[in-house]
């Protein structure tokens, strides 16, 4: 990869291997290992007892750049930050860092519960590389930032977890490093303090300092970062501008969220939902639709014996979870089939579905004729994807557009402005 | 080369070492009634027990020195050694959350344990000064050697604590063995008895224990106004330096794996 002279962070073919064996080994296990080695002669270094958290990773971060690292759990994101903050060395490869770095990996990690807030500010500040003089100069700012003026001479073990985290962030924020390494710390404290942390980091980034973020919060990544690395299995899947990488990442996660086929059974076992699929207005089977299209949910059932008046309830649920976005319920509309028996297909046609692009789940339940007994409990049946609005945004796409297109409100209701 | 860089880094972090040590001391005595008095009381109490047992019940000779000051002069450096080791060996494991979350020179943890017990040692010196006044021990010119003796002892402590604390991360057995080994080691030092009681055939081996030589030398220069035997002291210094280097190299070799293993 090209080497630019203003790179302040550089990774060359960095790999990190972790042992899968438990950390605690007693002397006996050491002796035991020797014994078995003597017996078996060839060491069992087959690769089953370790895994590679990072593999031949190479990238640079230029001075003043804000780099975001995204990826599913276990992709190696936190390992990168641990390597960059020198907590653990790479198994192979080299890491170069120019300037003083500060990591917001764990807030208040160095606090001692028995010491007061004041004593801990000095302790933590020194741990993070400040001199006592610098801390004295910044002390009032730190306390004001943490909003803990009244509690500063109280042992931190009596702090609430929010106060603890606030003090931790306040100290870390006043180290004034050249490079800041941030790992999911924006989730501390109440909304007001989160805003404050966000603003602080924003000011740090726009002030021309170098930052590396690890986050699952794509809002934050999109808002703050100039460049994003998408990591999976310890390797780079894609790197580039957020506007390019984030949609690709979201598409990929959508694909993974699609469940292929679900079968469900009634409580007594006499009724089975064998398959659920989706068709469009022309009756073609599809799993991807555009916003505003009509979607028909086809439920193939098998009833071992005739069932009178089964009440079907279907709901469309956001893949992120939460309550159903809307329901189609025979309990409400009373439009109930008189009886079902053997194999058959029940169709539910949703006209003009106002969903924004992402993955949705169809959940369902079935009630008996008396409407008090449940035949099949509420469960996930299938998933479908909405993959495009069918119209291009009129506004120039800039920061925040992905958030509005992809992450915010799931439902789009047709609207007009009048002014 | 990297070893020297490690020393340089430790020097850069000296404020942290100081702050960390004072945190340990503050936290140790925070919710205790007698606070710092414990630092003085413990070696004093042990001395009193030894005086009772080995001076009144078993009559152990003490080279003509009053037994209380004879035993206290050895208990003081030994307590420093033993408590620094007991405190230092588990220091890295005890600070897991820092080792895995923040970078700082890891040698700081065991060395801070040594520093905190050094403070206790200084408190104990006050009592020793009082005893010297009480038993009318004059200030001898041989006492200028004290810093040299102390340096040898310090290197030994640092070497043992660094090496043992690093190995303890991998094998917690070290921490379990520590009190036992210290007990053995204590009897291998002239604390409750004088070196003159050690049989002649054993003495060359006995004096390979640097702690035994240092303790005896303390007594010689302070209480007897004698110069220590240079050959033994030189050997003790050599062994202490070797243990320090070995401990430090062991520590440096293992420290990269701390965060992954804990």
Coordinates of N, CA, C and O in Angstrom, one line a residue, chain A residues 246-308:
Chain A
X246 N -20.5 2.1 4.4 CA -21.7 1.9 5.3 C -22.8 1.2 4.6 O -23.4 0.2 5.1
X247 N -23.3 1.7 3.4 CA -24.4 1.0 2.8 C -24.0 -0.4 2.4 O -24.9 -1.3 2.6
X248 N -22.8 -0.7 2.0 CA -22.4 -2.0 1.6 C -22.5 -2.9 2.9 O -22.9 -4.1 2.8
X249 N -22.0 -2.3 4.0 CA -22.0 -3.1 5.2 C -23.5 -3.4 5.7 O -23.8 -4.5 6.0
X250 N -24.3 -2.4 5.5 CA -25.7 -2.6 5.9 C -26.4 -3.6 5.0 O -27.1 -4.5 5.5
X251 N -26.1 -3.6 3.7 CA -26.6 -4.6 2.8 C -26.2 -6.0 3.2 O -27.0 -6.9 3.2
X252 N -24.9 -6.1 3.6 CA -24.4 -7.4 4.0 C -25.1 -7.9 5.2 O -25.4 -9.1 5.3
X253 N -25.2 -7.0 6.2 CA -25.9 -7.4 7.5 C -27.3 -7.8 7.2 O -27.8 -8.7 7.8
X254 N -28.0 -7.1 6.2 CA -29.3 -7.4 5.9 C -29.4 -8.8 5.3 O -30.3 -9.6 5.7
X255 N -28.5 -9.2 4.4 CA -28.4 -10.5 3.9 C -28.3 -11.6 4.9 O -29.0 -12.6 4.9
X256 N -27.4 -11.3 5.9 CA -27.2 -12.2 7.0 C -28.5 -12.4 7.9 O -28.7 -13.4 8.5
X257 N -29.2 -11.2 8.0 CA -30.4 -11.3 8.8 C -31.5 -12.0 8.2 O -32.5 -12.4 8.9
X258 N -31.5 -12.2 6.9 CA -32.6 -13.0 6.2 C -32.6 -14.4 6.7 O -31.6 -15.1 6.6
X259 N -33.7 -14.9 7.2 CA -33.8 -16.3 7.6 C -34.5 -17.0 6.4 O -35.4 -16.5 5.8
X260 N -33.9 -18.1 6.0 CA -34.4 -18.7 4.8 C -35.8 -19.3 4.9 O -36.7 -19.0 4.2
X261 N -36.0 -20.2 5.9 CA -37.3 -20.8 6.0 C -37.5 -21.2 7.4 O -36.7 -21.7 8.1
X262 N -38.7 -21.0 7.9 CA -39.0 -21.4 9.2 C -40.3 -22.2 9.2 O -41.2 -22.0 8.5
X263 N -40.3 -23.3 10.0 CA -41.5 -24.0 10.2 C -41.9 -23.8 11.7 O -41.1 -23.5 12.5
X264 N -43.2 -23.8 11.9 CA -43.8 -23.6 13.2 C -44.9 -24.6 13.5 O -45.5 -25.0 12.6
X265 N -45.0 -24.9 14.8 CA -46.0 -25.9 15.1 C -47.0 -25.3 16.2 O -46.6 -24.5 17.0
X266 N -48.2 -25.8 16.1 CA -49.2 -25.4 17.1 C -48.9 -26.1 18.5 O -48.1 -27.0 18.6
X267 N -49.5 -25.5 19.5 CA -49.2 -26.0 20.8 C -49.5 -27.5 21.0 O -48.8 -28.3 21.6
X268 N -50.6 -27.9 20.4 CA -51.0 -29.3 20.5 C -50.4 -30.2 19.4 O -50.6 -31.4 19.4
X269 N -49.7 -29.6 18.4 CA -49.1 -30.4 17.4 C -49.9 -30.8 16.2 O -49.5 -31.4 15.3
X270 N -51.2 -30.4 16.2 CA -52.1 -30.8 15.1 C -52.0 -29.8 13.9 O -52.4 -30.2 12.8
X271 N -51.5 -28.6 14.1 CA -51.4 -27.6 13.0 C -49.9 -27.2 12.9 O -49.2 -27.0 13.8
X272 N -49.5 -27.2 11.6 CA -48.1 -26.9 11.3 C -48.1 -25.8 10.2 O -48.8 -25.9 9.2
X273 N -47.2 -24.8 10.4 CA -46.9 -23.9 9.4 C -45.7 -24.4 8.7 O -44.6 -24.5 9.3
X274 N -45.8 -24.9 7.5 CA -44.7 -25.6 6.8 C -43.8 -24.7 6.1 O -42.6 -24.9 6.1
X275 N -44.3 -23.6 5.6 CA -43.5 -22.7 4.8 C -44.2 -21.3 4.7 O -45.4 -21.3 4.6
X276 N -43.4 -20.3 4.7 CA -43.9 -19.0 4.5 C -43.1 -18.3 3.4 O -41.8 -18.3 3.5
X277 N -43.7 -17.8 2.3 CA -43.0 -17.1 1.3 C -43.8 -15.8 0.9 O -44.9 -15.6 1.4
X278 N -43.2 -15.1 0.0 CA -43.7 -13.8 -0.4 C -43.9 -13.7 -1.9 O -43.0 -14.1 -2.6
X279 N -45.0 -13.1 -2.3 CA -45.1 -12.9 -3.8 C -45.5 -11.4 -4.0 O -46.1 -10.8 -3.1
X280 N -45.2 -11.0 -5.2 CA -45.6 -9.6 -5.6 C -47.0 -9.6 -6.3 O -47.7 -10.6 -6.3
X281 N -47.4 -8.4 -6.7 CA -48.7 -8.2 -7.3 C -49.0 -9.2 -8.5 O -50.1 -9.6 -8.7
X282 N -47.9 -9.5 -9.2 CA -48.1 -10.4 -10.4 C -48.0 -11.9 -9.9 O -48.1 -12.8 -10.8
X283 N -47.8 -12.2 -8.7 CA -47.8 -13.5 -8.2 C -46.4 -14.2 -8.3 O -46.3 -15.4 -8.1
X284 N -45.4 -13.4 -8.6 CA -44.0 -14.0 -8.7 C -43.4 -14.0 -7.3 O -43.6 -13.1 -6.5
X285 N -42.8 -15.2 -7.0 CA -42.1 -15.3 -5.7 C -40.9 -14.4 -5.6 O -40.1 -14.4 -6.4
X286 N -40.9 -13.6 -4.5 CA -39.7 -12.7 -4.3 C -39.4 -12.7 -2.8 O -40.2 -13.0 -2.0
X287 N -38.1 -12.2 -2.6 CA -37.8 -11.9 -1.2 C -37.4 -10.5 -1.0 O -37.2 -10.0 0.1
X288 N -37.3 -9.8 -2.1 CA -36.9 -8.3 -2.0 C -38.0 -7.5 -2.7 O -38.5 -7.9 -3.8
X289 N -38.3 -6.4 -2.1 CA -39.4 -5.5 -2.6 C -38.9 -4.1 -2.5 O -37.9 -3.8 -1.8
X290 N -39.6 -3.2 -3.3 CA -39.3 -1.8 -3.1 C -40.4 -1.1 -2.3 O -41.5 -1.6 -2.2
X291 N -40.0 0.0 -1.7 CA -40.9 0.7 -0.9 C -42.2 1.0 -1.6 O -42.2 1.5 -2.8
X292 N -43.4 0.8 -1.0 CA -44.6 1.1 -1.7 C -45.2 0.0 -2.5 O -46.3 0.0 -3.0
X293 N -44.5 -1.1 -2.7 CA -45.0 -2.3 -3.4 C -46.0 -3.0 -2.6 O -46.0 -3.0 -1.4
X294 N -46.8 -3.8 -3.3 CA -47.8 -4.7 -2.6 C -47.0 -6.0 -2.3 O -46.3 -6.5 -3.2
X295 N -47.2 -6.6 -1.1 CA -46.6 -7.8 -0.8 C -47.6 -8.8 -0.3 O -48.5 -8.4 0.5
X296 N -47.6 -10.0 -0.8 CA -48.5 -11.0 -0.4 C -47.7 -12.1 0.5 O -46.7 -12.6 0.0
X297 N -48.2 -12.3 1.7 CA -47.5 -13.3 2.5 C -48.3 -14.6 2.4 O -49.5 -14.7 2.5
X298 N -47.6 -15.7 1.9 CA -48.3 -17.0 1.7 C -47.9 -17.9 2.8 O -46.7 -18.2 3.0
X299 N -48.9 -18.4 3.5 CA -48.6 -19.3 4.6 C -49.1 -20.7 4.3 O -50.3 -20.9 4.1
X300 N -48.2 -21.6 4.1 CA -48.6 -23.0 3.7 C -48.7 -23.7 5.0 O -47.8 -23.8 5.8
X301 N -49.9 -24.3 5.3 CA -50.1 -25.0 6.5 C -50.5 -26.4 6.3 O -50.9 -26.8 5.2
X302 N -50.4 -27.2 7.3 CA -50.8 -28.6 7.3 C -51.6 -28.8 8.6 O -51.1 -28.7 9.7
X303 N -52.9 -29.2 8.4 CA -53.7 -29.5 9.6 C -54.0 -31.0 9.6 O -54.6 -31.5 8.7
X304 N -53.7 -31.6 10.7 CA -53.9 -33.1 10.8 C -55.4 -33.4 10.9 O -55.8 -34.5 10.5
X305 N -56.1 -32.5 11.5 CA -57.6 -32.7 11.6 C -58.2 -31.4 11.4 O -57.6 -30.3 11.5
X306 N -59.5 -31.4 11.0 CA -60.2 -30.1 10.6 C -60.2 -29.2 11.9 O -60.4 -29.6 13.0
X307 N -59.9 -27.9 11.6 CA -59.9 -27.0 12.7 C -60.9 -25.9 12.3 O -60.8 -25.2 11.3
X308 N -61.8 -25.6 13.2 CA -62.9 -24.6 12.9 C -62.4 -23.2 13.3 O -61.8 -23.1 14.4

